[in-house]
Tab-separated table of C-alpha atoms in Angstrom:
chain	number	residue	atom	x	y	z
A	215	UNK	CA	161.912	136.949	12.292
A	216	UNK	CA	158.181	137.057	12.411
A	217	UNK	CA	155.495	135.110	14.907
A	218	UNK	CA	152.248	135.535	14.335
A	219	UNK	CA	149.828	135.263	17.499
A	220	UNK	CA	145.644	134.297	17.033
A	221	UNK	CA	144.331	134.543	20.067
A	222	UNK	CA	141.027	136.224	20.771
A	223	UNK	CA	141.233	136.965	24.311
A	224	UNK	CA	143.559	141.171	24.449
A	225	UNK	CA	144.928	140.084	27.749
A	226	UNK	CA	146.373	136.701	26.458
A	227	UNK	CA	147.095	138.452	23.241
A	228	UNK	CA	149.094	141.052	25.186
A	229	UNK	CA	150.897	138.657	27.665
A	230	UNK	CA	151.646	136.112	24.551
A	231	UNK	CA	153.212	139.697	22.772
A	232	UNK	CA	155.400	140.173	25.757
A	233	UNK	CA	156.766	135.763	26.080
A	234	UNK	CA	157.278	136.221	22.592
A	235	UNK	CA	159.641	139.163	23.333
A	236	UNK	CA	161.197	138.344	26.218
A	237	UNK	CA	162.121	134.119	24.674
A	238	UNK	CA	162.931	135.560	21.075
A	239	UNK	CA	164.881	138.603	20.858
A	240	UNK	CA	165.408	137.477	17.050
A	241	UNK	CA	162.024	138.731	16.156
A	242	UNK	CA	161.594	141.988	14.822
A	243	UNK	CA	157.897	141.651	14.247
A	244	UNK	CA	154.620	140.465	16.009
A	245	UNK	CA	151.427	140.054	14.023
A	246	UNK	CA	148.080	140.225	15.815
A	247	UNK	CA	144.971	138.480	14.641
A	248	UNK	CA	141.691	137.800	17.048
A	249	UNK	CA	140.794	135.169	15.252
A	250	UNK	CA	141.298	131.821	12.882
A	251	UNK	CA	140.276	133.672	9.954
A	252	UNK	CA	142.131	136.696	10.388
A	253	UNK	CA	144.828	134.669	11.151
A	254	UNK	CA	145.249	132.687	7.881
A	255	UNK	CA	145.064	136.153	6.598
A	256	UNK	CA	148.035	137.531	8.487
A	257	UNK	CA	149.711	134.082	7.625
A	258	UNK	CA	149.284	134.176	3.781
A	259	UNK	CA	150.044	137.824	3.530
A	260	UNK	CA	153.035	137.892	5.943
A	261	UNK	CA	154.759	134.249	4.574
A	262	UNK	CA	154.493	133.714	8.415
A	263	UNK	CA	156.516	130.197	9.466
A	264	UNK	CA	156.164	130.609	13.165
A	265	UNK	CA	152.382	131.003	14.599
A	266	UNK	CA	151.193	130.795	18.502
A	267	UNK	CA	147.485	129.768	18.288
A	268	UNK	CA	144.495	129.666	20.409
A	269	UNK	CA	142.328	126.231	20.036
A	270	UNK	CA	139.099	127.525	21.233
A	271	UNK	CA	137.843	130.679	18.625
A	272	UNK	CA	134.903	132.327	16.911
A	273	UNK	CA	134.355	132.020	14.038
A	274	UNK	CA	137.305	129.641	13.052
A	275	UNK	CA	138.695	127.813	15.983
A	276	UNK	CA	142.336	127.294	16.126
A	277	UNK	CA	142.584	123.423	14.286
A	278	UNK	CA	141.004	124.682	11.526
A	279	UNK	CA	143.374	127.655	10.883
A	280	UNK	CA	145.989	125.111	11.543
A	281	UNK	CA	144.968	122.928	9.285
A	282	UNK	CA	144.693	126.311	6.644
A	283	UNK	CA	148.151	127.669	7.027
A	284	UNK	CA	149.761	124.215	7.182
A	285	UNK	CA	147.778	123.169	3.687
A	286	UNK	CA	149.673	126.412	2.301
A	287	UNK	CA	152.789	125.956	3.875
A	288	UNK	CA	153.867	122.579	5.716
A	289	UNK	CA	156.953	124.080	6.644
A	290	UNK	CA	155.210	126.300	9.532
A	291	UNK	CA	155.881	125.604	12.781
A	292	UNK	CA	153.062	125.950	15.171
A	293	UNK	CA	152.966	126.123	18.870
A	294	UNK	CA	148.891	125.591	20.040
A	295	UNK	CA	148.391	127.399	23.163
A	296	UNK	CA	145.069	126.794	25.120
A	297	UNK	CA	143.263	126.266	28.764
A	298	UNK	CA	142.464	122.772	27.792
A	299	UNK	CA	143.907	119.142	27.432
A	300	UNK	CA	141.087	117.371	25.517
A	301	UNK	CA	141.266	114.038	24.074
A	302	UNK	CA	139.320	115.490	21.539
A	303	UNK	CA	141.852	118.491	20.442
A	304	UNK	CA	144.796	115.746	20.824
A	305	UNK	CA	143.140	113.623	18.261
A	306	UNK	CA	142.454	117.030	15.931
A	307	UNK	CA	145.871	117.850	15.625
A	308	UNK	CA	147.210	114.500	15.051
A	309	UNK	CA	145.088	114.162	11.912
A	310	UNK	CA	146.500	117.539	10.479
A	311	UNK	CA	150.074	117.757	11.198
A	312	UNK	CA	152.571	117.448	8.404
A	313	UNK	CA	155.230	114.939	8.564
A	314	UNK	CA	157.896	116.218	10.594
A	315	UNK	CA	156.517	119.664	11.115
A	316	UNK	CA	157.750	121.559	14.543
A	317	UNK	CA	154.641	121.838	16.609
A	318	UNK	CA	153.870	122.401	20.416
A	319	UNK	CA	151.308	121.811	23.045
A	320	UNK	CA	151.337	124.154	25.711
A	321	UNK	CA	148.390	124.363	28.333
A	322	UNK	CA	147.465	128.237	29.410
A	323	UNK	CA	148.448	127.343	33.030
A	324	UNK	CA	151.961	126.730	31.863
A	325	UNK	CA	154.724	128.829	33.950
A	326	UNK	CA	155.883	131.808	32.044
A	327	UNK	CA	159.686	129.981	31.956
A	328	UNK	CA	157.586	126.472	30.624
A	329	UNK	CA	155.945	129.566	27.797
A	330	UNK	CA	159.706	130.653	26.698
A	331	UNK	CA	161.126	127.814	27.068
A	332	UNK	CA	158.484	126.275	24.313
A	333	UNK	CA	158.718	129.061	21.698
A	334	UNK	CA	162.504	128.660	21.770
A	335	UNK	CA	162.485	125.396	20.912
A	336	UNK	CA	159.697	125.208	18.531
A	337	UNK	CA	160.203	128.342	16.885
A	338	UNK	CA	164.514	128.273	16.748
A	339	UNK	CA	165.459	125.132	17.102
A	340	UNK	CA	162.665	123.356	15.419
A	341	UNK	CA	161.409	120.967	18.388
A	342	UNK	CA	158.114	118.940	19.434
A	343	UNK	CA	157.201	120.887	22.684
A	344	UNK	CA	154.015	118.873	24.162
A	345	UNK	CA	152.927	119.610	27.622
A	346	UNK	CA	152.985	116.101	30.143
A	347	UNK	CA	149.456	116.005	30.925
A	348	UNK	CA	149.095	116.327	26.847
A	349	UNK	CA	151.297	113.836	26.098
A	350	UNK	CA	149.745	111.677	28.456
A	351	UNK	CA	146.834	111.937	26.138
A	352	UNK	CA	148.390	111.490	23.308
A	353	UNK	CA	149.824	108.193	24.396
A	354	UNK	CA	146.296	107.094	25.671
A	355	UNK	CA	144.374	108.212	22.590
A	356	UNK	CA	147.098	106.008	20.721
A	357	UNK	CA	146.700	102.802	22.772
A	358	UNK	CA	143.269	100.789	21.198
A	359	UNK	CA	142.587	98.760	24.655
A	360	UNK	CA	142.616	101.450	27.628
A	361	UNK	CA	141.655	104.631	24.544
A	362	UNK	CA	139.479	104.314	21.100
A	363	UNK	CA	140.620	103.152	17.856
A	364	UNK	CA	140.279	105.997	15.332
A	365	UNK	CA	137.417	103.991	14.084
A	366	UNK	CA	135.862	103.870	16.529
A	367	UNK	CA	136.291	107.841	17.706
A	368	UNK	CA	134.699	107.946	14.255
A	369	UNK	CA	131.356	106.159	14.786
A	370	UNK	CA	131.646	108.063	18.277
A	371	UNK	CA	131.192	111.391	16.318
A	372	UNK	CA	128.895	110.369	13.983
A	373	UNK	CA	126.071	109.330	16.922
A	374	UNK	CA	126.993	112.983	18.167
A	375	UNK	CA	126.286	114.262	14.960
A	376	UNK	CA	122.897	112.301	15.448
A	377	UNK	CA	123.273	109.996	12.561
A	378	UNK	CA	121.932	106.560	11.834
A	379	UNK	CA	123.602	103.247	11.699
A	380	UNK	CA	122.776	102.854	8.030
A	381	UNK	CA	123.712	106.661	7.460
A	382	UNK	CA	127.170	105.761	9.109
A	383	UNK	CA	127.476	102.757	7.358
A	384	UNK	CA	127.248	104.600	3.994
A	385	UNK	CA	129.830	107.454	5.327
A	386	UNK	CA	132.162	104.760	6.598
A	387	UNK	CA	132.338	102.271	3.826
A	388	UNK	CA	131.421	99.549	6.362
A	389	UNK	CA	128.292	97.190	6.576
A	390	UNK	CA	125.753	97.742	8.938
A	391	UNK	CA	126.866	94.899	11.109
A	392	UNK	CA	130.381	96.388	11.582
A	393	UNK	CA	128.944	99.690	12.615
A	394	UNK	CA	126.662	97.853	15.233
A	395	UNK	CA	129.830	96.121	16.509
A	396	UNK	CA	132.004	98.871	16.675
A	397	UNK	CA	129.380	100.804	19.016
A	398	UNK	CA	129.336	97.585	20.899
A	399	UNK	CA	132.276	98.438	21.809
A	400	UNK	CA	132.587	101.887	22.059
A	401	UNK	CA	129.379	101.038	24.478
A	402	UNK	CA	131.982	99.007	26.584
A	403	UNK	CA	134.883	101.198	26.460
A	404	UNK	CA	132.574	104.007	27.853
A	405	UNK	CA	131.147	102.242	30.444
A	406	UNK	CA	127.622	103.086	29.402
A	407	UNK	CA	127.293	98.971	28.507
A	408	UNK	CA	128.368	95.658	29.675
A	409	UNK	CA	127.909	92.281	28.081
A	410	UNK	CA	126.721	90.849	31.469
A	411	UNK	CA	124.242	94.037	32.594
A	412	UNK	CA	121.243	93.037	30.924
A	413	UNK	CA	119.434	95.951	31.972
A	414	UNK	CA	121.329	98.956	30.371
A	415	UNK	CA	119.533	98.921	26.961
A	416	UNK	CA	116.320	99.721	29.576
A	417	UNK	CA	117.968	101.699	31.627
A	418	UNK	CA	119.099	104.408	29.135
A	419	UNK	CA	119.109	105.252	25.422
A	420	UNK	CA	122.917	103.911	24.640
A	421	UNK	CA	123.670	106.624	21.718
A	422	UNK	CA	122.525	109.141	24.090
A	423	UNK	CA	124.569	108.021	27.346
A	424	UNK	CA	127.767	107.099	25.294
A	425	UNK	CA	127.755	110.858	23.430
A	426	UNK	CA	126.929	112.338	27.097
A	427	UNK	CA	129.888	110.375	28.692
A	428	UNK	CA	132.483	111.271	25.388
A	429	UNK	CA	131.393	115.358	26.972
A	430	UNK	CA	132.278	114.414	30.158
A	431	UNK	CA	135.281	112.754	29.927
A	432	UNK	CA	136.359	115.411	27.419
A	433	UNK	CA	136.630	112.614	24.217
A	434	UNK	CA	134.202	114.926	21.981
A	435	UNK	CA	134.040	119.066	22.709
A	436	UNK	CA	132.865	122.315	20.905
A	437	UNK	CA	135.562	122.283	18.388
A	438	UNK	CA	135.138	118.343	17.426
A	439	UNK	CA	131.685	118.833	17.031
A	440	UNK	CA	132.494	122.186	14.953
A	441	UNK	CA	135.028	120.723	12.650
A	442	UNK	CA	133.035	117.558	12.584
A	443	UNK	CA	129.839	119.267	11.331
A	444	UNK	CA	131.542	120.800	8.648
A	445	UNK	CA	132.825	117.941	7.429
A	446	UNK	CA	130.011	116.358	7.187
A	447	UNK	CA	128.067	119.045	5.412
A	448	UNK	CA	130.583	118.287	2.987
A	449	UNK	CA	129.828	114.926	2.886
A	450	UNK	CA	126.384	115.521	2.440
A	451	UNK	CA	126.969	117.186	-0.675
A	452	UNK	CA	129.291	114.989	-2.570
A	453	UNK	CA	126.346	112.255	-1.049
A	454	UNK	CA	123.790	113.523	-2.902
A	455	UNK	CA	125.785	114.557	-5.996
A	456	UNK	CA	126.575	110.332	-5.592
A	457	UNK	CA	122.362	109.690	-4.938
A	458	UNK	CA	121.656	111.737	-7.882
């Protein structure tokens, strides 16, 4: 058996090596890579069907690479390993994980017996391992009242990204007036905006407080914004291709 660990940090790298070990003495090989590049390498190369991955890396965080090795083989299972619970990573992997794929959440501050406990399971007998305070996410992220619709988590990113409502109008398929009332009520959802408080609009720049709140709650981080960026540099292209 091979598992293949991406993690950039050597300590976590090393202690990962040694879980790995210790939960799975049916694997005669470890592969090391430091990043999400060099691990889609390692993956390709090696056929590996069993990865432990970091979330937050440089240059190719650990969604993409997911997204990578499961395009090329949707078989793999994949246990994500990392110091945070975002809303924002929760929604990430959602949107890339093949139907009925093996797959964990495990948070960094996980007991080392919580650790073996989740490779076993994931890796041998091909369960869903997802941390509580992950799942609790999950379930919230799901729920369109108390959490965000994915529509709306889409118009959310596209203000972060800085674009207009026409611009996200175009990108969305959606008339302008649909984009104005979904930030309505991404407005409300946030906080940043009630229909009674008259005074908000002169109180703050909306966009501006709603993409600042998203950060702070931990709806929108580095690796959204990263993956998000990207993808719209790709629809810029085909956009203008379109304009042309």
């Amino acid at each position: 058996m091979k598992v293949l660990i991406v993690e950039d940090d050597p300590l976590h790298r090393a202690y990962l090596g040694e879980a790995v070990r210790a939960a799975l003495p049916e694997c005669d090989t470890v592969l090391e890579a430091a990043d999400g590049l060099a691990g889609e390498r390692l993956a390709r190369e090696h056929t590996s069907e069993r990865v432990v991955l970091d979330l937050q890396m440089s240059p190719r965080n650990g969604i993409e690479a997911a997204r990578t090795i499961w395009r090329e083989r949707p078989e793999t299972r994949i246990l994500f390993w990392s110091n945070y619970a975002d809303e924002a990573n929760v929604r990430g992997i959602s949107r890339i994980v093949p139907a009925g794929a093996a797959y964990g959440y495990v948070l960094k501050s996980a007991s080392d017996e919580r650790l073996r406990l989740a490779l076993r399971s994931i890796f041998i007998e091909d369960q869903c391992v997802i941390d509580r305070e992950v799942r609790g996410l999950q379930q919230k992220s799901a729920g369109a009242v108390s959490g965000f619709t994915d529509s709306e988590y889409e118009v959310l990113i596209d203000i972060a990204l800085g674009l207009t409502d026409r611009t996200i109008a175009r990108r969305r398929n959606l008339s302008l007036r649909s984009v104005q009332n979904r930030l309505q009520q991404l407005y409300e959802k946030l906080g940043v905006y009630q229909p009674n408080d008259g005074d908000a609009e002169a109180r703050f720049n909306l966009r501006s407080r709603a993409v600042t709140v998203s950060l702070l709650r931990k709806l929108v981080n580095h690796t959204a914004l990263e993956r998000a960026e990207m993808d719209l540099a790709r629809w810029l292209e085909r956009d203008g291709h379109t304009q042309k």
